[in-house]
Amino acid sequence: MTVTLTFHGAAECVTGSCMLLDTGRSRLLIDCGMFQGPKTLKALNYEPFPFDVSRIDAVLLTHAHIDHSGLLPKLVRAGFRGPIFATRGTRDLCEVMLADAAGIQESEVRHLNRRNEQRGIKRVEPIYTTSDVEPTLRLFETVKFNTPRDVLEGVEAVWWPAGHLLGAASIEVRIGHGEDPLTLLFSGDIGSGRQPFLPAPAGPVGVDHIILESTYGDRERIDLELSARRHALAGELRAAKAAGGPLLMPTFAIGRAQELILDLLAVMQDEPDLATEIFLDSPLAIEATEVFLRRGWNADSGDNPFEPLRHAARLHHLLRPQESDRLERLSGWHVILAGSGMCDAGRIRRHLKRLLWRKDVTVLITGFQAAGTLGRLLVEGRTAVRIQGEDLHVGARIRSLDNYSGHGDATDLVDWLKARGSVGGAVILDHGEPEALATLGTRISGLGYRSMTARLDEVYALTRDGAEPVGKGRARLAPGQATRPDWHNDRAAFLADLNTRLQQLPGDAERQALIRSLEAALTTRAGTAP
């Protein structure tokens, strides 16, 4: 039996999780996620899949976040008709998340095509539409945690709690009949084990190979305990209120929004001088909250910690765009949460266009920001950005709290790995940026594990005691391209800087001189181009 594993996403980057496991008898995907980050990376979402969809027999899904599940409707649109195995919590969250993603696709492509037509640029089609979501949901088959499930002939899988999100799992895959199958463990996204809303990460002992996420593989985080986290949030609220304007929080709609609101309500109850109105401007987060209220029972704590969200007087749900627009009339101290968490889609961009220039505004980032995203640019200190074709000066206070991420830090990842016991073959690192992958790889190699780093579209042959690269498909990206700003980012930064410099020049003559020098450089460059 020849078993191969190919990494078609989340390799050398953090998003687009998608692995193709070929057992020799069947082919299945672990995750089918959407790429996020620079436009060059996101462009892969629009390309055909780098594998034959007709030969995929099943999908095993770790959790509902869009970078793990967001291309499932595209897969179905391309002809996939097999089962999609997931926990009940994951399935329920995918129901609202995929519908929202499809609606955003349609809306944003509609607006993009309007701009493209004005510029004489070719129209584009959405990756998928709302009509593709229901056929996708019909293919879901729900599984229970810690319970073996036959997913294909000769393939058994077990979903273990990952502690990252409601329903999130690590997936153990056992290939072959008998008492000694080849065993693989796909970590999915591993939580810290200190989140009060989630079970501690778990998993089997003594597997042959582990595919381990590395998002925070080069980082240690502090203040993850609930009281410390709320203390840090209270400090940010005090500073934002003192600045005089609203607090804008780009928010991941599934999991992060619900946790943030619980903490905001708790802080405002403890410190009444900080109390204000909280506006949740995210239809997806609002619908996802209903899933958390239904499915958020925590067996470890014996209750549903999300119950306070059911009747929170200060919390206002904004479902319709008109309700979002009315926030323009507000002044002074209030809090707005809007998606997306990396500032690259959704209603957050509207609020940033409206507020980012103001010095009394605070923007608080509370999660991992992939390279090339608007959120990452803000965290890195850009003083000018471009949003939907408009150049904006960044006058707002940009703040970041790293203690809300659903990912465990480097020590959490190592502790989870050590709890799995000895690994007969290799630990293959994925779902990380280069520095995180390299740092975590060095650390676990020092503990005696055989560490490898997954490369995009590379194929690995797996045996009980080893993993060897045996080939690579068509190179879809240049080395390192997935995790560095691309020419789109550079163009936006250049145009914003150019406009600033033109305004700073003393007069029109100097401005014309700068423009003429740039025109001359372009002409010279065009004349020497091959």
Short mmCIF file of C-alpha atoms in Angstrom, two decimals:
data_model
loop_
_atom_site.label_atom_id
_atom_site.label_comp_id
_atom_site.label_asym_id
_atom_site.label_seq_id
_atom_site.Cartn_x
_atom_site.Cartn_y
_atom_site.Cartn_z
CA MET A 1 0.00 0.00 0.00
CA THR A 2 1.35 3.41 -1.06
CA VAL A 3 0.02 6.38 0.90
CA THR A 4 0.73 9.94 -0.19
CA LEU A 5 -0.14 13.30 1.31
CA THR A 6 -0.16 16.53 -0.73
CA PHE A 7 -0.40 20.01 0.79
CA HIS A 8 -2.58 22.21 -1.40
CA GLY A 9 -2.89 25.02 1.16
CA ALA A 10 -1.70 26.35 4.52
CA ALA A 11 1.82 25.38 3.48
CA GLU A 12 4.38 28.16 3.89
CA CYS A 13 1.43 30.35 4.93
CA VAL A 14 -1.39 30.34 7.47
CA THR A 15 -4.54 30.15 5.34
CA GLY A 16 -6.14 27.91 2.72
CA SER A 17 -5.86 24.63 4.65
CA CYS A 18 -6.33 21.73 2.24
CA MET A 19 -4.54 18.37 2.23
CA LEU A 20 -5.09 15.52 -0.21
CA LEU A 21 -4.61 12.05 1.28
CA ASP A 22 -4.31 9.23 -1.25
CA THR A 23 -4.48 5.78 0.34
CA GLY A 24 -3.98 3.89 -2.93
CA ARG A 25 -7.65 2.85 -2.82
CA SER A 26 -9.32 6.18 -2.16
CA ARG A 27 -8.63 9.90 -2.08
CA LEU A 28 -9.89 12.28 0.57
CA LEU A 29 -9.37 15.90 1.54
CA ILE A 30 -8.66 17.11 5.04
CA ASP A 31 -10.16 20.61 4.99
CA CYS A 32 -10.93 22.75 1.96
CA GLY A 33 -10.20 26.29 3.04
CA MET A 34 -10.00 29.72 1.49
CA PHE A 35 -6.74 31.64 1.09
CA GLN A 36 -6.47 35.05 2.78
CA GLY A 37 -3.70 37.63 2.56
CA PRO A 38 -2.06 39.37 -0.41
CA LYS A 39 -4.13 39.54 -3.59
CA THR A 40 -1.68 37.22 -5.32
CA LEU A 41 -2.43 34.56 -2.70
CA LYS A 42 -6.18 35.18 -2.71
CA ALA A 43 -6.16 34.82 -6.50
CA LEU A 44 -5.62 31.07 -5.95
CA ASN A 45 -9.20 30.88 -4.69
CA TYR A 46 -10.39 31.71 -8.21
CA GLU A 47 -8.19 29.18 -10.00
CA PRO A 48 -9.29 25.59 -10.69
CA PHE A 49 -8.39 23.15 -7.93
CA PRO A 50 -4.91 21.65 -8.42
CA PHE A 51 -6.40 18.14 -8.28
CA ASP A 52 -9.08 16.16 -10.07
CA VAL A 53 -12.29 16.87 -8.14
CA SER A 54 -14.03 13.87 -9.69
CA ARG A 55 -11.57 11.55 -7.93
CA ILE A 56 -12.15 12.94 -4.41
CA ASP A 57 -14.19 10.44 -2.36
CA ALA A 58 -14.74 12.34 0.90
CA VAL A 59 -13.80 15.42 2.94
CA LEU A 60 -12.83 15.37 6.62
CA LEU A 61 -13.32 18.81 8.17
CA THR A 62 -11.44 20.02 11.26
CA HIS A 63 -13.53 23.14 11.94
CA ALA A 64 -15.66 25.91 10.47
CA HIS A 65 -13.27 28.85 10.10
CA ILE A 66 -13.21 30.08 6.52
CA ASP A 67 -9.53 29.25 5.98
CA HIS A 68 -10.44 25.60 6.63
CA SER A 69 -13.93 25.27 5.11
CA GLY A 70 -14.46 28.28 2.85
CA LEU A 71 -13.97 26.54 -0.52
CA LEU A 72 -16.35 23.64 0.11
CA PRO A 73 -19.09 25.21 -2.08
CA LYS A 74 -16.53 25.66 -4.84
CA LEU A 75 -15.67 21.96 -4.51
CA VAL A 76 -19.34 21.02 -4.84
CA ARG A 77 -19.78 23.45 -7.73
CA ALA A 78 -16.89 21.64 -9.46
CA GLY A 79 -18.70 18.31 -9.17
CA PHE A 80 -17.87 16.81 -5.76
CA ARG A 81 -20.73 14.68 -4.42
CA GLY A 82 -19.10 12.67 -1.63
CA PRO A 83 -19.67 13.00 2.13
CA ILE A 84 -18.27 15.87 4.22
CA PHE A 85 -17.61 14.56 7.74
CA ALA A 86 -17.63 17.11 10.58
CA THR A 87 -18.77 17.52 14.17
CA ARG A 88 -22.27 18.87 14.80
CA GLY A 89 -20.91 22.22 16.02
CA THR A 90 -18.79 22.58 12.87
CA ARG A 91 -21.71 21.71 10.63
CA ASP A 92 -24.01 24.27 12.30
CA LEU A 93 -21.41 27.01 12.09
CA CYS A 94 -20.69 26.17 8.44
CA GLU A 95 -24.38 26.59 7.68
CA VAL A 96 -24.25 30.29 8.58
CA MET A 97 -20.62 30.91 7.62
CA LEU A 98 -20.78 29.51 4.08
CA ALA A 99 -24.02 31.35 3.31
CA ASP A 100 -22.43 34.58 4.52
CA ALA A 101 -19.26 33.94 2.49
CA ALA A 102 -21.33 33.36 -0.64
CA GLY A 103 -23.29 36.56 -0.07
CA ILE A 104 -20.05 38.52 0.36
CA GLN A 105 -18.70 36.93 -2.83
CA GLU A 106 -21.73 38.05 -4.81
CA SER A 107 -21.80 41.54 -3.31
CA GLU A 108 -18.10 42.26 -3.65
CA VAL A 109 -17.86 40.88 -7.18
CA ARG A 110 -20.87 43.01 -8.13
CA HIS A 111 -19.14 46.15 -6.84
CA LEU A 112 -15.80 45.12 -8.36
CA ASN A 113 -17.37 44.55 -11.77
CA ARG A 114 -18.96 48.00 -11.60
CA ARG A 115 -15.50 49.51 -11.05
CA ASN A 116 -13.94 47.23 -13.68
CA GLU A 117 -16.48 48.31 -16.29
CA GLN A 118 -15.70 51.96 -15.57
CA ARG A 119 -11.99 51.20 -16.07
CA GLY A 120 -12.49 48.98 -19.12
CA ILE A 121 -11.31 45.88 -17.23
CA LYS A 122 -12.72 42.39 -17.80
CA ARG A 123 -15.56 41.27 -15.52
CA VAL A 124 -14.93 38.53 -12.97
CA GLU A 125 -17.17 35.78 -11.60
CA PRO A 126 -17.63 34.95 -7.90
CA ILE A 127 -15.87 31.86 -6.60
CA TYR A 128 -19.32 30.50 -5.76
CA THR A 129 -22.81 31.84 -5.05
CA THR A 130 -25.57 31.30 -2.51
CA SER A 131 -27.09 28.65 -4.79
CA ASP A 132 -24.03 26.46 -4.13
CA VAL A 133 -24.40 26.47 -0.35
CA GLU A 134 -27.47 24.30 0.18
CA PRO A 135 -26.14 21.42 -2.00
CA THR A 136 -22.94 21.62 0.06
CA LEU A 137 -24.77 21.41 3.38
CA ARG A 138 -26.71 18.35 2.19
CA LEU A 139 -23.42 16.46 1.92
CA PHE A 140 -22.49 16.93 5.59
CA GLU A 141 -22.47 13.86 7.82
CA THR A 142 -22.01 14.63 11.50
CA VAL A 143 -19.65 12.73 13.78
CA LYS A 144 -19.17 12.53 17.54
CA PHE A 145 -15.98 13.38 19.39
CA ASN A 146 -13.77 10.50 20.52
CA THR A 147 -15.80 7.97 18.51
CA PRO A 148 -14.26 6.00 15.60
CA ARG A 149 -16.10 6.43 12.30
CA ASP A 150 -15.66 4.46 9.06
CA VAL A 151 -15.37 7.19 6.44
CA LEU A 152 -14.32 5.08 3.44
CA GLU A 153 -13.49 1.45 2.85
CA GLY A 154 -10.34 0.74 4.83
CA VAL A 155 -10.24 4.25 6.36
CA GLU A 156 -11.37 5.03 9.90
CA ALA A 157 -11.24 8.45 11.54
CA VAL A 158 -11.64 9.87 15.03
CA TRP A 159 -12.38 13.52 15.83
CA TRP A 160 -10.63 14.72 19.03
CA PRO A 161 -11.42 18.06 20.76
CA ALA A 162 -8.93 20.73 19.65
CA GLY A 163 -9.95 23.52 22.05
CA HIS A 164 -9.87 26.15 19.28
CA LEU A 165 -13.52 26.82 18.42
CA LEU A 166 -16.95 25.33 19.00
CA GLY A 167 -16.84 21.94 17.26
CA ALA A 168 -13.14 22.22 16.33
CA ALA A 169 -11.22 18.95 16.15
CA SER A 170 -7.94 17.25 15.50
CA ILE A 171 -8.55 14.29 13.21
CA GLU A 172 -6.88 10.90 13.61
CA VAL A 173 -6.95 8.86 10.41
CA ARG A 174 -6.32 5.10 10.47
CA ILE A 175 -5.55 3.55 7.09
CA GLY A 176 -5.76 -0.20 6.54
CA HIS A 177 -7.60 -3.07 8.16
CA GLY A 178 -6.34 -5.18 11.02
CA GLU A 179 -4.69 -4.35 14.31
CA ASP A 180 -1.77 -2.35 12.91
CA PRO A 181 -3.03 0.41 10.57
CA LEU A 182 -1.01 3.38 9.39
CA THR A 183 -2.10 6.26 11.66
CA LEU A 184 -1.98 9.97 10.90
CA LEU A 185 -3.04 12.84 13.16
CA PHE A 186 -4.05 16.17 11.63
CA SER A 187 -3.92 18.72 14.43
CA GLY A 188 -6.27 21.27 12.88
CA ASP A 189 -5.93 24.46 14.93
CA ILE A 190 -4.89 23.80 18.53
CA GLY A 191 -6.23 25.98 21.33
CA SER A 192 -4.37 27.05 24.43
CA GLY A 193 -6.34 24.84 26.81
CA ARG A 194 -6.99 27.91 28.96
CA GLN A 195 -10.02 29.26 27.14
CA PRO A 196 -13.00 29.20 29.55
CA PHE A 197 -15.44 28.48 26.73
CA LEU A 198 -13.81 25.38 25.26
CA PRO A 199 -12.65 21.90 26.29
CA ALA A 200 -8.94 21.27 26.62
CA PRO A 201 -7.22 19.95 23.46
CA ALA A 202 -6.92 16.17 23.39
CA GLY A 203 -5.71 13.42 21.06
CA PRO A 204 -4.44 9.87 20.72
CA VAL A 205 -1.05 8.52 21.74
CA GLY A 206 1.53 6.82 19.55
CA VAL A 207 0.54 7.69 15.98
CA ASP A 208 2.86 7.24 13.00
CA HIS A 209 2.77 10.83 11.67
CA ILE A 210 1.49 14.18 12.98
CA ILE A 211 0.65 17.16 10.80
CA LEU A 212 0.98 20.08 13.22
CA GLU A 213 -0.17 23.67 12.82
CA SER A 214 2.45 26.34 13.59
CA THR A 215 0.59 29.66 13.62
CA TYR A 216 2.30 30.85 16.81
CA GLY A 217 5.29 28.54 16.57
CA ASP A 218 7.71 31.40 17.22
CA ARG A 219 5.75 33.18 19.93
CA GLU A 220 4.89 32.94 23.60
CA ARG A 221 1.75 34.71 24.76
CA ILE A 222 0.88 35.92 28.24
CA ASP A 223 -2.27 36.92 30.11
CA LEU A 224 -4.48 34.22 28.62
CA GLU A 225 -6.35 33.56 31.86
CA LEU A 226 -9.82 35.08 31.85
CA SER A 227 -9.22 37.62 34.64
CA ALA A 228 -5.93 38.82 33.12
CA ARG A 229 -7.48 39.02 29.67
CA ARG A 230 -10.35 41.16 30.93
CA HIS A 231 -7.92 43.35 32.86
CA ALA A 232 -5.99 44.02 29.63
CA LEU A 233 -9.22 44.74 27.75
CA ALA A 234 -10.33 47.17 30.46
CA GLY A 235 -7.09 49.10 30.01
CA GLU A 236 -7.73 49.42 26.28
CA LEU A 237 -11.30 50.59 26.93
CA ARG A 238 -10.13 53.28 29.36
CA ALA A 239 -7.58 54.59 26.86
CA ALA A 240 -10.07 54.50 23.98
CA LYS A 241 -12.67 56.40 25.99
CA ALA A 242 -10.07 58.97 27.02
CA ALA A 243 -9.23 59.52 23.33
CA GLY A 244 -12.78 60.84 22.95
CA GLY A 245 -14.12 58.80 20.05
CA PRO A 246 -15.47 55.33 19.32
CA LEU A 247 -13.64 52.04 19.69
CA LEU A 248 -13.68 50.04 16.44
CA MET A 249 -12.92 46.34 16.74
CA PRO A 250 -12.34 44.30 13.54
CA THR A 251 -13.76 40.97 14.61
CA PHE A 252 -13.70 37.34 13.51
CA ALA A 253 -17.41 36.56 13.47
CA ILE A 254 -17.25 32.95 14.65
CA GLY A 255 -15.95 32.55 18.18
CA ARG A 256 -13.99 35.78 18.62
CA ALA A 257 -16.99 38.12 18.43
CA GLN A 258 -18.88 36.14 21.05
CA GLU A 259 -15.93 36.00 23.46
CA LEU A 260 -15.18 39.70 23.04
CA ILE A 261 -18.76 40.72 23.76
CA LEU A 262 -18.87 38.57 26.90
CA ASP A 263 -15.69 40.26 28.11
CA LEU A 264 -16.91 43.74 27.16
CA LEU A 265 -20.11 43.20 29.12
CA ALA A 266 -18.18 41.89 32.13
CA VAL A 267 -15.74 44.83 32.12
CA MET A 268 -18.56 47.35 31.82
CA GLN A 269 -20.38 45.72 34.71
CA ASP A 270 -17.26 45.89 36.89
CA GLU A 271 -16.37 49.43 35.80
CA PRO A 272 -19.62 51.36 35.21
CA ASP A 273 -17.74 54.46 34.04
CA LEU A 274 -16.73 52.48 30.92
CA ALA A 275 -20.28 51.33 30.15
CA THR A 276 -21.57 52.29 26.73
CA GLU A 277 -23.54 50.89 23.80
CA ILE A 278 -22.03 47.94 21.90
CA PHE A 279 -22.96 47.56 18.24
CA LEU A 280 -22.43 44.15 16.62
CA ASP A 281 -22.36 45.02 12.92
CA SER A 282 -21.98 41.54 11.49
CA PRO A 283 -24.91 39.43 10.30
CA LEU A 284 -22.65 36.36 10.39
CA ALA A 285 -21.63 36.97 14.01
CA ILE A 286 -25.28 37.50 14.95
CA GLU A 287 -26.32 34.21 13.36
CA ALA A 288 -23.29 32.41 14.77
CA THR A 289 -24.25 33.61 18.26
CA GLU A 290 -27.48 31.61 17.94
CA VAL A 291 -25.39 28.52 17.23
CA PHE A 292 -23.27 29.17 20.33
CA LEU A 293 -26.43 29.55 22.41
CA ARG A 294 -27.67 26.19 21.10
CA ARG A 295 -24.40 24.27 21.03
CA GLY A 296 -22.10 26.07 23.47
CA TRP A 297 -22.57 23.68 26.41
CA ASN A 298 -19.16 23.06 27.99
CA ALA A 299 -18.90 19.65 29.63
CA ASP A 300 -15.87 20.77 31.66
CA SER A 301 -17.68 23.73 33.28
CA GLY A 302 -21.17 22.22 33.24
CA ASP A 303 -22.90 25.22 31.65
CA ASN A 304 -23.22 27.31 28.51
CA PRO A 305 -20.98 30.36 29.10
CA PHE A 306 -22.62 32.25 26.23
CA GLU A 307 -25.98 32.63 28.00
CA PRO A 308 -25.28 36.29 28.98
CA LEU A 309 -25.49 37.14 25.26
CA ARG A 310 -29.16 36.18 25.15
CA HIS A 311 -30.50 39.28 26.92
CA ALA A 312 -27.76 41.93 26.98
CA ALA A 313 -29.37 45.36 27.10
CA ARG A 314 -26.27 47.23 25.89
CA LEU A 315 -25.76 44.94 22.89
CA HIS A 316 -27.35 45.99 19.61
CA HIS A 317 -27.50 43.67 16.60
CA LEU A 318 -27.23 45.39 13.22
CA LEU A 319 -28.48 43.07 10.52
CA ARG A 320 -29.38 45.42 7.67
CA PRO A 321 -26.94 47.73 5.88
CA GLN A 322 -29.21 50.69 6.68
CA GLU A 323 -28.72 50.03 10.39
CA SER A 324 -24.97 50.04 9.88
CA ASP A 325 -25.17 53.35 8.02
CA ARG A 326 -26.96 54.99 10.97
CA LEU A 327 -23.80 54.64 13.07
CA GLU A 328 -22.42 57.63 11.14
CA ARG A 329 -24.71 59.83 13.23
CA LEU A 330 -23.13 58.74 16.51
CA SER A 331 -20.42 60.70 18.27
CA GLY A 332 -18.46 60.20 21.46
CA TRP A 333 -17.79 56.96 23.29
CA HIS A 334 -19.26 53.73 21.87
CA VAL A 335 -18.01 50.34 20.67
CA ILE A 336 -18.43 48.82 17.19
CA LEU A 337 -17.56 45.23 16.34
CA ALA A 338 -17.60 44.37 12.63
CA GLY A 339 -16.15 41.70 10.36
CA SER A 340 -13.85 40.72 8.93
CA GLY A 341 -11.18 40.17 11.55
CA MET A 342 -8.31 40.84 9.12
CA CYS A 343 -10.09 43.94 7.69
CA ASP A 344 -10.10 42.51 4.18
CA ALA A 345 -13.85 42.11 3.63
CA GLY A 346 -17.25 42.81 5.14
CA ARG A 347 -18.58 45.89 6.90
CA ILE A 348 -15.38 46.72 8.78
CA ARG A 349 -13.99 48.38 5.69
CA ARG A 350 -16.90 50.81 5.61
CA HIS A 351 -16.21 51.85 9.18
CA LEU A 352 -12.48 52.14 8.55
CA LYS A 353 -13.12 54.40 5.56
CA ARG A 354 -15.35 56.53 7.76
CA LEU A 355 -13.22 56.65 10.91
CA LEU A 356 -9.59 55.73 10.24
CA TRP A 357 -8.45 59.32 9.67
CA ARG A 358 -9.76 60.59 13.03
CA LYS A 359 -7.34 61.01 15.95
CA ASP A 360 -10.07 60.41 18.54
CA VAL A 361 -10.79 56.93 17.16
CA THR A 362 -9.21 53.71 18.43
CA VAL A 363 -8.92 50.55 16.30
CA LEU A 364 -8.29 47.44 18.42
CA ILE A 365 -6.99 44.33 16.62
CA THR A 366 -7.60 41.08 18.54
CA GLY A 367 -6.42 38.20 16.38
CA PHE A 368 -3.78 36.88 14.00
CA GLN A 369 -3.34 39.04 10.89
CA ALA A 370 -2.06 37.22 7.82
CA ALA A 371 0.70 38.81 5.75
CA GLY A 372 -0.57 41.32 3.21
CA THR A 373 -3.96 41.88 4.86
CA LEU A 374 -5.15 45.37 5.73
CA GLY A 375 -5.17 44.40 9.40
CA ARG A 376 -1.50 43.37 9.21
CA LEU A 377 -0.58 46.66 7.51
CA LEU A 378 -2.30 48.63 10.27
CA VAL A 379 -0.59 46.63 13.03
CA GLU A 380 2.76 47.17 11.31
CA GLY A 381 2.26 50.93 11.54
CA ARG A 382 1.34 52.05 8.02
CA THR A 383 0.43 55.73 8.07
CA ALA A 384 -1.55 55.57 4.82
CA VAL A 385 -3.60 52.72 3.35
CA ARG A 386 -5.85 52.12 0.38
CA ILE A 387 -9.37 50.73 0.91
CA GLN A 388 -11.59 49.91 -2.07
CA GLY A 389 -9.66 52.31 -4.29
CA GLU A 390 -9.58 55.18 -1.79
CA ASP A 391 -6.38 56.50 -0.15
CA LEU A 392 -6.76 57.05 3.59
CA HIS A 393 -4.51 58.67 6.17
CA VAL A 394 -4.24 56.64 9.38
CA GLY A 395 -4.90 59.08 12.19
CA ALA A 396 -6.58 56.64 14.57
CA ARG A 397 -4.83 54.92 17.45
CA ILE A 398 -4.02 51.37 16.30
CA ARG A 399 -3.87 48.94 19.19
CA SER A 400 -3.45 45.18 19.39
CA LEU A 401 -4.33 42.55 21.99
CA ASP A 402 -2.74 39.18 21.29
CA ASN A 403 -4.45 37.32 24.13
CA TYR A 404 -7.70 36.64 22.28
CA SER A 405 -6.38 34.37 19.57
CA GLY A 406 -7.90 30.90 19.51
CA HIS A 407 -4.47 29.44 18.70
CA GLY A 408 -2.12 28.07 21.32
CA ASP A 409 1.34 29.59 21.49
CA ALA A 410 4.64 27.78 20.93
CA THR A 411 4.68 26.15 24.37
CA ASP A 412 1.07 25.03 24.00
CA LEU A 413 1.89 23.39 20.67
CA VAL A 414 4.94 21.63 22.08
CA ASP A 415 3.02 20.45 25.16
CA TRP A 416 0.23 19.09 22.96
CA LEU A 417 2.78 17.28 20.80
CA LYS A 418 4.58 15.76 23.79
CA ALA A 419 1.24 14.54 25.17
CA ARG A 420 0.85 12.44 22.00
CA GLY A 421 3.83 10.32 23.05
CA SER A 422 6.37 8.96 20.61
CA VAL A 423 5.85 9.52 16.88
CA GLY A 424 7.05 6.66 14.70
CA GLY A 425 7.50 8.71 11.55
CA ALA A 426 7.59 12.49 11.13
CA VAL A 427 6.03 15.65 12.48
CA ILE A 428 5.16 17.71 9.41
CA LEU A 429 4.65 21.40 10.15
CA ASP A 430 2.07 23.44 8.25
CA HIS A 431 -0.23 26.42 8.83
CA GLY A 432 2.52 28.90 9.70
CA GLU A 433 4.62 31.71 8.31
CA PRO A 434 8.31 30.97 7.62
CA GLU A 435 9.74 32.23 10.92
CA ALA A 436 7.12 30.38 12.96
CA LEU A 437 7.72 27.17 11.00
CA ALA A 438 11.50 27.41 11.36
CA THR A 439 11.43 28.24 15.07
CA LEU A 440 8.98 25.49 15.98
CA GLY A 441 10.84 23.01 13.77
CA THR A 442 14.12 23.69 15.56
CA ARG A 443 12.43 23.37 18.94
CA ILE A 444 10.75 20.02 18.33
CA SER A 445 13.82 18.62 16.56
CA GLY A 446 15.70 19.36 19.75
CA LEU A 447 13.19 17.17 21.57
CA GLY A 448 13.99 14.23 19.30
CA TYR A 449 11.16 14.46 16.78
CA ARG A 450 11.82 14.15 13.06
CA SER A 451 10.56 17.51 11.83
CA MET A 452 9.65 18.48 8.27
CA THR A 453 8.10 21.63 6.81
CA ALA A 454 5.28 21.27 4.29
CA ARG A 455 5.71 23.02 0.94
CA LEU A 456 2.80 24.17 -1.20
CA ASP A 457 1.66 21.45 -3.63
CA GLU A 458 4.44 19.07 -2.55
CA VAL A 459 3.68 15.33 -2.38
CA TYR A 460 4.97 13.18 0.50
CA ALA A 461 5.09 9.38 0.52
CA LEU A 462 4.22 8.06 3.98
CA THR A 463 5.38 4.80 5.50
CA ARG A 464 5.17 3.70 9.10
CA ASP A 465 8.59 5.09 9.96
CA GLY A 466 9.16 7.88 7.47
CA ALA A 467 7.88 10.61 5.17
CA GLU A 468 9.70 11.54 1.98
CA PRO A 469 8.94 14.24 -0.62
CA VAL A 470 8.37 12.49 -3.94
CA GLY A 471 7.27 15.28 -6.24
CA LYS A 472 5.55 18.58 -6.66
CA GLY A 473 2.73 19.83 -8.84
CA ARG A 474 2.76 22.99 -10.94
CA ALA A 475 4.25 25.86 -8.96
CA ARG A 476 1.33 28.17 -8.25
CA LEU A 477 3.42 30.69 -6.30
CA ALA A 478 7.06 31.74 -6.25
CA PRO A 479 8.98 30.78 -3.07
CA GLY A 480 8.03 33.07 -0.18
CA GLN A 481 5.31 34.80 -2.17
CA ALA A 482 2.50 33.66 0.13
CA THR A 483 3.76 35.51 3.19
CA ARG A 484 5.10 38.80 1.93
CA PRO A 485 3.29 41.87 0.60
CA ASP A 486 2.83 41.60 -3.15
CA TRP A 487 2.83 44.21 -5.88
CA HIS A 488 -0.77 45.11 -5.09
CA ASN A 489 0.28 46.06 -1.55
CA ASP A 490 3.33 47.92 -2.89
CA ARG A 491 1.21 49.83 -5.41
CA ALA A 492 -1.32 50.87 -2.75
CA ALA A 493 1.46 52.02 -0.43
CA PHE A 494 3.22 53.88 -3.24
CA LEU A 495 0.07 55.70 -4.39
CA ALA A 496 -0.84 56.69 -0.85
CA ASP A 497 2.71 57.94 -0.24
CA LEU A 498 2.74 59.77 -3.57
CA ASN A 499 -0.45 61.64 -2.74
CA THR A 500 0.94 62.61 0.66
CA ARG A 501 4.21 63.86 -0.82
CA LEU A 502 2.39 65.85 -3.51
CA GLN A 503 0.34 67.61 -0.86
CA GLN A 504 3.45 68.37 1.18
CA LEU A 505 5.27 70.11 -1.68
CA PRO A 506 5.17 73.94 -1.53
CA GLY A 507 3.44 74.61 -4.85
CA ASP A 508 2.04 73.34 -8.14
CA ALA A 509 5.33 73.75 -9.98
CA GLU A 510 7.06 71.35 -7.60
CA ARG A 511 4.15 68.91 -7.86
CA GLN A 512 4.30 68.96 -11.66
CA ALA A 513 8.06 68.44 -11.54
CA LEU A 514 7.64 65.32 -9.40
CA ILE A 515 4.97 63.95 -11.73
CA ARG A 516 7.14 64.63 -14.80
CA SER A 517 10.08 62.81 -13.21
CA LEU A 518 7.90 59.78 -12.51
CA GLU A 519 6.56 59.84 -16.08
CA ALA A 520 10.13 59.94 -17.39
CA ALA A 521 11.07 56.97 -15.21
CA LEU A 522 8.09 55.02 -16.53
CA THR A 523 8.98 55.87 -20.12
CA THR A 524 12.58 54.79 -19.59
CA ARG A 525 11.45 51.58 -17.90
CA ALA A 526 9.02 50.80 -20.75
CA GLY A 527 11.78 51.36 -23.30
CA THR A 528 14.14 48.90 -21.59
CA ALA A 529 11.58 46.22 -20.78
CA PRO A 530 12.16 42.91 -22.59
#
